[in-house]
């Protein structure tokens, strides 16, 4: 630890000399992790690309399958940096942990066998099913101040709660890091969020990011790091900070982070890492922004947002998008104006965002007070603890029993409903209804598959309050339930008796020469065949596969839920391609015109038909295409089915990178209004043979009536990324190298 921080301090000093100015915290960590430590030069924000050397990699089971299948093709015997696999996504929440975990172990046995055998073969750590949610496990075991990691999940930034730059990436990026290659990132802009005061009443750390989401919107943080500073930071617990950083993904941020402080030191010590805290204490000045930055932040941050924690109130965000922010006190008006279903039917607590000991402790305090006053929940309570360590500790301290007394169903220590793994028992899974969750996302269909479920994001303690009130328009700071006022939540940031350690959930990296287990004829796993390289010619005569309308997230492009079981089988999972996207020409989902056959088909079926005919296709989309999860399947599926390019008004950061990595041409309209020129049944030519950094790509759109439109598309490809495009994928380029 001391060696890490001593070298870290030297690198920061060198970078400060080169820059000739004070540095923000994220700049310190970025410059300290440059791939070539001796080649430090000023990096222009949102312009310069740089190569970095992260300290570690983390992968959850749904994304680890494809990442490890790619790693198997990289020709390496062992990962080059500490890496872990976490089995948390494939466990379906249904009847409770006692039944759901054994069922998952049976249903997903061949996937777990593959992941554990691949971990053993290539030297990765392995977290068994039920051990916990990836980001909570990383926080409890591996995250450290000043470090850098990548993870194949968009909520990897959770580790920013321990002062770490942690970035969600696709599997191909993870493979780069695991093979010891450079990891490329465009130097982000920096949004400074100054926190003052301290939380009061019903307000929680979750409300900081719920408020910020309303300010920035789902794309306001794109290509930016959110760096928190100010005296208010020290009043927030480490896990509270992590919740805030976790949901930074919902505003499109590359990552978020907090400066090192005593709250982080206390958490490190409580989770068995006192040596890290002792070492960090000696280098505390290098684990925060320079004093000159804090004295005049407007000179060093690209934007500054002020939030006074003392005046913050609880928020209820939703439905259908996490940036629809509303203070609880104003919710009654929103419910009335929008005719939202007012009855809260289910309250769900957990997910990687809010499943810490403090979260459960504060939620349990509300349960205890309500039960003592004779109240009963009017909504179903569902609890997903963040890890086995948290569950066992909460059980020892009586919190689990309290939840059970309120009729709560205790699910497995896994993602469950947050990732769509929820077998919800309902009379009609198309009925309009409202639920509240402590999760991070609330896109339509995400939790239970019902497009009419209005999901609202709240803090855990607010979820309990709304469960007992049974009403969406309920503000516990001023409203009562049958004349009874709920007391302000209380709870311990860390267990007073210490954590109950999980002695069985983690398997240390092993030495094995046995090949990863893939059963012959498996319906779940499929070895990858390299994508064909590009012949370098223009893409002409492309069929318009679909022109999407409105929000098109990775959930729309490659659905989760029941499709998670095919995350290791590219051919099978490609059947869900864009099935949730809205066709701009008819307002329907999964029904597009195949101009070759002259009939309407499912999107994947239409793409397969074009591919079978030896013809390519293109997808046209609106703003922030690929918002949401880091799942690279949303890039691999169109590539597999012959989609040559995506032409959008704008892209979400991770998805644009994933498309580039897999050899799909990612273009944006130079003029967003040209989106309207694309008609149903069009054939499109992209004159991209001479693509170069900064170049424009002329587009010709041929309409069925014989007329045509011409306009320009632009791109963000670097020289290296063009090498990936020409090679057919980044993995092909790696093997060629």
XYZ file of C-alpha atoms in Angstrom, residues 166-650:
485
model
C -14.126 3.334 -11.577
C -15.554 3.247 -15.085
C -18.208 1.041 -16.646
C -17.047 -0.513 -19.925
C -17.891 -3.234 -22.393
C -16.237 -6.630 -22.307
C -13.801 -5.747 -25.086
C -12.404 -2.901 -22.977
C -12.084 -5.269 -20.033
C -10.204 -7.710 -22.269
C -7.739 -4.954 -23.184
C -6.990 -4.357 -19.509
C -6.861 -8.053 -18.617
C -4.366 -8.690 -21.417
C -2.114 -5.863 -20.250
C -2.943 -3.617 -23.196
C -3.614 0.090 -23.045
C -7.120 1.187 -22.111
C -8.162 4.227 -24.131
C -10.387 7.016 -22.844
C -11.129 10.504 -24.104
C -10.096 13.014 -21.465
C -13.436 13.937 -19.877
C -14.647 17.326 -18.816
C -15.047 17.767 -15.066
C -18.265 18.774 -13.353
C -17.668 19.963 -9.821
C -20.498 19.478 -7.349
C -19.958 21.524 -4.207
C -21.721 20.121 -1.164
C -22.372 22.264 1.880
C -24.208 21.675 5.131
C -25.391 18.273 6.334
C -28.450 16.118 5.762
C -31.508 16.807 7.865
C -34.770 15.000 8.551
C -35.843 12.478 5.940
C -33.198 13.493 3.413
C -30.566 10.872 2.554
C -27.477 10.559 0.396
C -29.704 9.064 -2.326
C -31.549 12.373 -2.562
C -28.327 14.146 -3.551
C -28.104 12.217 -6.804
C -31.876 12.206 -7.353
C -31.787 16.003 -7.214
C -28.667 16.135 -9.409
C -30.303 13.867 -12.010
C -33.046 16.424 -12.367
C -30.457 19.146 -12.940
C -28.213 17.307 -15.407
C -30.767 15.017 -17.131
C -29.837 11.572 -18.455
C -27.214 12.956 -20.839
C -25.911 16.035 -19.017
C -22.937 14.156 -17.619
C -21.893 12.456 -20.858
C -18.103 12.426 -21.285
C -17.713 14.019 -17.876
C -16.442 13.021 -14.467
C -18.471 14.339 -11.563
C -16.161 15.347 -8.736
C -17.711 16.186 -5.373
C -16.016 18.668 -3.059
C -16.857 20.972 -0.186
C -17.332 20.625 3.539
C -20.574 18.696 3.093
C -18.699 15.657 1.732
C -17.264 14.729 5.124
C -20.751 14.414 6.630
C -21.725 11.597 4.258
C -20.943 7.971 5.043
C -18.770 5.961 2.688
C -21.704 3.859 1.484
C -23.788 7.024 1.092
C -21.081 8.429 -1.137
C -21.074 5.158 -3.086
C -24.841 5.430 -3.692
C -24.339 8.891 -5.139
C -21.477 7.761 -7.386
C -23.396 4.674 -8.443
C -26.276 6.661 -9.879
C -23.965 9.067 -11.676
C -24.351 6.545 -14.490
C -27.938 7.759 -14.835
C -26.766 11.189 -15.978
C -24.283 9.648 -18.414
C -21.162 10.441 -16.371
C -17.956 8.528 -17.070
C -17.647 8.147 -13.302
C -18.034 10.103 -10.073
C -15.808 10.331 -7.023
C -15.320 11.862 -3.601
C -12.131 13.002 -1.868
C -10.600 10.770 0.777
C -11.732 11.524 4.337
C -12.236 9.957 7.756
C -15.507 8.317 6.656
C -13.576 6.325 4.057
C -10.850 5.487 6.574
C -13.454 4.182 9.009
C -15.061 2.045 6.320
C -11.730 0.597 5.193
C -10.935 -0.384 8.775
C -14.398 -1.869 9.332
C -13.991 -4.041 6.227
C -10.574 -5.398 7.176
C -8.341 -2.958 5.269
C -6.791 -0.889 8.043
C -3.414 -0.959 6.290
C -4.920 0.807 3.285
C -6.431 3.469 5.550
C -3.128 3.988 7.357
C -1.287 4.367 4.054
C -3.914 6.694 2.593
C -3.755 8.884 5.699
C -0.106 9.632 4.915
C -0.976 10.855 1.417
C -4.312 12.542 2.103
C -3.375 15.739 0.255
C -2.914 13.736 -2.947
C -6.313 12.085 -2.499
C -8.243 15.351 -2.794
C -8.202 18.333 -5.123
C -5.396 20.825 -4.519
C -6.179 23.633 -2.094
C -5.899 26.197 -4.896
C -8.647 24.316 -6.767
C -10.917 24.321 -3.747
C -10.288 28.039 -3.191
C -11.186 28.993 -6.775
C -13.074 26.014 -8.235
C -14.546 28.028 -11.113
C -11.051 28.130 -12.661
C -10.611 24.365 -12.722
C -14.030 22.750 -13.198
C -15.992 23.013 -16.431
C -19.206 23.498 -14.509
C -20.045 23.942 -10.845
C -23.299 22.857 -9.227
C -24.067 23.764 -5.624
C -26.174 21.553 -3.368
C -26.895 22.512 0.235
C -27.444 19.269 2.102
C -29.135 21.147 4.940
C -32.030 22.195 2.706
C -32.319 18.948 0.752
C -35.623 17.087 0.988
C -36.567 13.557 -0.127
C -37.089 13.047 -3.852
C -39.296 10.705 -5.847
C -37.953 10.303 -9.403
C -39.942 8.851 -12.243
C -41.663 7.201 -13.848
C -39.869 5.646 -16.860
C -36.724 7.783 -16.594
C -34.414 8.416 -13.625
C -34.082 12.154 -14.260
C -37.786 12.941 -13.750
C -37.017 14.464 -10.358
C -39.676 15.603 -7.950
C -39.450 16.555 -4.253
C -41.785 14.380 -2.212
C -43.714 17.468 -1.130
C -44.645 18.218 -4.743
C -45.598 14.694 -5.738
C -49.309 15.119 -5.110
C -49.468 17.744 -7.857
C -47.548 15.533 -10.305
C -49.784 12.564 -9.581
C -52.874 14.656 -10.228
C -51.557 16.363 -13.355
C -50.274 13.153 -14.949
C -52.905 10.716 -13.659
C -50.252 8.384 -12.271
C -51.659 5.341 -10.444
C -51.499 6.666 -6.880
C -51.589 3.376 -4.995
C -48.132 1.977 -4.259
C -48.343 -1.781 -4.760
C -44.745 -2.858 -4.101
C -41.761 -1.239 -2.382
C -38.399 -2.755 -3.270
C -35.235 -2.118 -1.287
C -31.805 -3.184 -2.466
C -29.754 -3.188 -5.684
C -26.141 -2.115 -6.007
C -27.251 1.439 -5.252
C -28.829 0.992 -1.829
C -28.211 -2.327 -0.104
C -25.563 -1.433 2.458
C -25.829 -1.984 6.192
C -26.714 1.693 6.670
C -29.469 1.457 4.064
C -31.051 -1.541 5.783
C -30.532 0.004 9.208
C -32.339 3.240 8.353
C -35.125 1.407 6.542
C -35.547 -0.954 9.504
C -35.848 2.005 11.889
C -38.910 3.185 9.974
C -40.369 -0.333 10.005
C -39.803 -0.637 13.751
C -41.451 2.707 14.530
C -44.420 2.046 12.251
C -45.075 -1.412 13.681
C -44.807 -0.042 17.217
C -47.567 2.431 16.371
C -49.813 -0.350 15.105
C -49.385 0.359 11.405
C -49.129 -2.319 8.741
C -47.638 -1.959 5.260
C -50.196 -1.409 2.544
C -47.685 -2.342 -0.147
C -45.612 -5.495 -0.465
C -42.069 -5.102 0.859
C -39.181 -6.854 -0.935
C -35.605 -6.713 0.351
C -32.390 -7.570 -1.540
C -29.337 -7.302 0.776
C -26.144 -6.253 -0.977
C -23.934 -9.108 0.170
C -23.911 -12.168 2.366
C -21.795 -10.172 4.810
C -24.502 -7.529 5.036
C -27.298 -10.077 5.244
C -25.666 -12.071 8.052
C -24.786 -8.908 9.949
C -28.293 -7.496 9.551
C -29.721 -10.840 10.635
C -27.546 -10.907 13.768
C -28.608 -7.362 14.644
C -32.333 -8.110 14.290
C -32.953 -6.074 11.135
C -34.031 -9.034 9.023
C -36.538 -10.114 11.662
C -37.995 -6.612 11.694
C -38.530 -6.721 7.943
C -40.136 -10.145 8.236
C -42.477 -8.865 10.953
C -43.685 -6.350 8.382
C -44.344 -9.185 5.942
C -41.290 -8.465 3.810
C -39.956 -11.086 1.434
C -36.173 -11.420 1.786
C -34.653 -12.130 -1.590
C -31.174 -13.362 -2.409
C -28.085 -11.176 -2.088
C -28.262 -10.334 -5.777
C -29.570 -7.786 -8.269
C -32.982 -9.405 -8.716
C -35.738 -6.986 -9.772
C -33.260 -4.178 -10.445
C -31.999 -6.011 -13.543
C -35.389 -7.425 -14.503
C -34.866 -10.707 -12.662
C -38.197 -10.584 -10.875
C -40.916 -13.145 -11.317
C -43.637 -10.860 -10.104
C -46.881 -12.453 -9.035
C -49.656 -10.256 -10.376
C -53.155 -10.613 -11.739
C -52.308 -8.800 -14.970
C -48.798 -7.960 -16.141
C -50.059 -5.241 -18.468
C -52.104 -3.347 -15.884
C -51.204 0.240 -14.965
C -49.705 0.323 -11.488
C -47.067 2.084 -9.389
C -44.086 0.689 -7.499
C -41.280 2.417 -5.609
C -37.682 1.195 -5.557
C -34.316 2.135 -4.131
C -32.810 1.097 -7.472
C -31.026 3.269 -10.019
C -33.101 2.790 -13.177
C -36.797 2.773 -13.924
C -37.107 2.348 -17.684
C -40.369 0.874 -18.932
C -40.522 -2.934 -18.512
C -37.185 -3.021 -16.680
C -38.270 -4.415 -13.321
C -41.185 -6.717 -14.135
C -41.642 -6.669 -17.916
C -44.846 -4.651 -17.664
C -44.726 -1.519 -19.859
C -47.392 0.053 -17.661
C -45.608 -0.349 -14.350
C -44.794 3.179 -13.180
C -41.540 2.743 -11.241
C -40.350 5.574 -9.005
C -36.862 5.808 -7.512
C -36.504 6.753 -3.857
C -34.237 6.151 -0.873
C -34.705 2.934 1.161
C -36.303 4.784 4.074
C -38.703 6.551 1.727
C -39.583 3.222 0.135
C -40.648 1.955 3.564
C -42.635 5.106 4.309
C -44.471 4.849 1.003
C -45.120 1.153 1.629
C -46.821 1.911 4.929
C -48.786 4.857 3.535
C -49.716 2.990 0.369
C -49.780 6.301 -1.501
C -47.345 7.761 -3.995
C -48.281 11.303 -2.960
C -46.970 10.970 0.590
C -44.385 13.206 2.231
C -43.439 11.729 5.625
C -42.011 15.043 6.775
C -45.500 16.588 6.851
C -48.103 13.900 6.126
C -49.502 11.288 8.501
C -50.886 7.768 8.170
C -54.223 7.449 9.944
C -53.143 10.386 12.092
C -49.778 8.833 12.905
C -46.583 10.678 11.970
C -43.573 8.508 11.190
C -40.409 9.527 13.087
C -37.262 10.628 11.275
C -35.182 7.580 10.245
C -32.103 6.670 12.236
C -29.463 4.065 11.661
C -25.819 3.145 11.966
C -23.462 3.745 9.060
C -21.564 0.635 10.170
C -22.551 -2.212 12.509
C -21.562 -1.469 16.084
C -20.527 -5.104 16.616
C -18.600 -5.282 13.370
C -19.406 -7.267 10.242
C -20.115 -10.983 10.167
C -17.550 -12.106 7.591
C -18.501 -14.237 4.614
C -16.031 -17.114 4.767
C -17.399 -19.124 1.853
C -18.546 -16.833 -0.940
C -15.198 -16.020 -2.528
C -12.759 -18.314 -4.324
C -9.224 -16.936 -4.594
C -7.470 -16.983 -7.992
C -6.218 -20.494 -8.703
C -3.717 -22.136 -10.999
C -5.385 -24.446 -13.495
C -4.439 -25.620 -16.964
C -7.893 -27.037 -17.719
C -9.834 -25.328 -20.486
C -13.033 -23.471 -19.503
C -16.063 -25.767 -19.516
C -18.394 -25.315 -22.494
C -20.770 -28.216 -23.021
C -21.093 -29.531 -26.554
C -24.371 -28.323 -28.090
C -25.001 -25.874 -25.254
C -27.986 -23.551 -25.592
C -26.382 -21.105 -23.129
C -22.759 -20.829 -24.265
C -21.163 -20.525 -27.665
C -17.525 -20.019 -28.603
C -16.985 -16.816 -30.523
C -15.921 -16.679 -34.119
C -13.983 -13.531 -35.098
C -15.943 -10.932 -37.053
C -14.891 -10.461 -40.659
C -12.566 -7.522 -41.339
C -13.873 -4.553 -43.328
C -12.843 -4.567 -46.988
C -12.316 -0.809 -46.825
C -14.983 0.049 -49.398
C -17.946 2.390 -48.997
C -21.084 0.897 -47.475
C -23.645 1.170 -50.265
C -27.220 -0.029 -50.647
C -27.721 -0.516 -46.907
C -31.265 -1.467 -45.957
C -32.892 0.677 -43.276
C -33.386 -1.914 -40.553
C -35.226 0.435 -38.204
C -35.554 4.132 -37.546
C -36.052 4.334 -33.789
C -38.133 7.020 -32.162
C -37.471 8.553 -28.750
C -35.535 6.922 -25.943
C -33.597 3.877 -27.116
C -31.594 2.451 -24.224
C -29.583 -0.748 -24.108
C -32.705 -2.279 -22.571
C -34.509 -1.505 -25.824
C -31.605 -2.766 -27.950
C -30.863 -5.956 -25.992
C -33.401 -6.688 -23.290
C -32.390 -8.190 -19.964
C -34.826 -10.194 -17.808
C -35.410 -13.633 -19.357
C -32.836 -12.883 -22.071
C -30.020 -12.877 -19.535
C -29.778 -16.628 -19.900
C -28.403 -16.183 -23.421
C -25.658 -13.694 -22.554
C -23.036 -16.317 -23.435
C -24.643 -17.343 -26.729
C -24.436 -14.617 -29.366
C -26.620 -16.400 -31.919
C -29.497 -16.962 -29.516
C -29.466 -13.584 -27.776
C -29.417 -11.816 -31.140
C -33.090 -12.780 -31.444
C -33.895 -9.906 -29.072
C -32.201 -7.254 -31.215
C -34.004 -3.912 -30.866
C -37.251 -5.648 -29.950
C -38.044 -2.894 -27.456
C -37.272 0.021 -29.782
C -40.169 2.070 -31.130
C -40.417 2.115 -34.932
C -40.703 5.780 -35.932
C -42.979 4.922 -38.867
C -45.733 2.994 -37.095
C -45.175 3.613 -33.379
C -44.891 -0.142 -32.752
C -42.156 -2.262 -31.235
C -40.502 -5.205 -32.979
C -42.381 -4.645 -36.224
C -40.387 -3.206 -39.123
C -40.694 -3.247 -42.884
C -38.317 -5.623 -44.642
C -38.047 -3.968 -48.021
C -36.562 -7.084 -49.588
C -39.584 -9.205 -48.737
C -42.111 -6.386 -48.703
C -43.567 -7.402 -45.355
C -43.376 -6.453 -41.695
C -41.184 -8.615 -39.485
C -39.462 -8.696 -36.101
C -36.295 -6.593 -36.160
C -33.958 -9.552 -35.690
C -35.772 -11.600 -38.334
C -35.508 -8.746 -40.815
C -31.787 -8.343 -40.088
C -31.224 -12.072 -40.517
C -33.014 -11.959 -43.868
C -30.788 -9.161 -45.122
C -27.710 -10.990 -43.851
C -28.781 -14.244 -45.551
C -29.089 -12.313 -48.811
C -25.552 -11.002 -48.382
C -26.757 -7.438 -47.829
C -26.018 -5.027 -45.009
C -28.323 -2.813 -42.985
C -28.246 0.352 -40.923
C -30.029 1.650 -37.813
C -31.083 5.300 -37.541
C -31.776 6.735 -34.098
C -32.320 9.867 -32.039
C -30.444 11.320 -29.050
C -28.407 9.445 -26.444
C -28.706 6.151 -28.304
C -27.528 3.294 -26.077
C -28.249 5.026 -22.772
C -28.110 2.787 -19.736
C -26.256 -0.455 -19.183
C -22.732 -1.229 -20.350
C -23.921 -4.436 -22.035
C -21.849 -4.914 -25.170
C -24.432 -7.373 -26.493
C -26.256 -4.269 -27.704
C -23.271 -3.718 -30.032
C -22.399 -7.342 -30.772
C -25.913 -8.353 -31.821
C -26.269 -5.830 -34.667
C -22.701 -6.640 -35.738
C -23.520 -10.351 -35.791
C -26.699 -9.759 -37.808
C -25.033 -7.679 -40.504
C -25.716 -4.136 -39.328
C -22.878 -2.051 -40.754
C -23.566 1.272 -39.080
C -25.612 3.160 -36.510
C -26.508 6.738 -37.479
C -27.823 8.669 -34.486
C -28.319 12.210 -33.302
C -25.997 11.378 -30.379
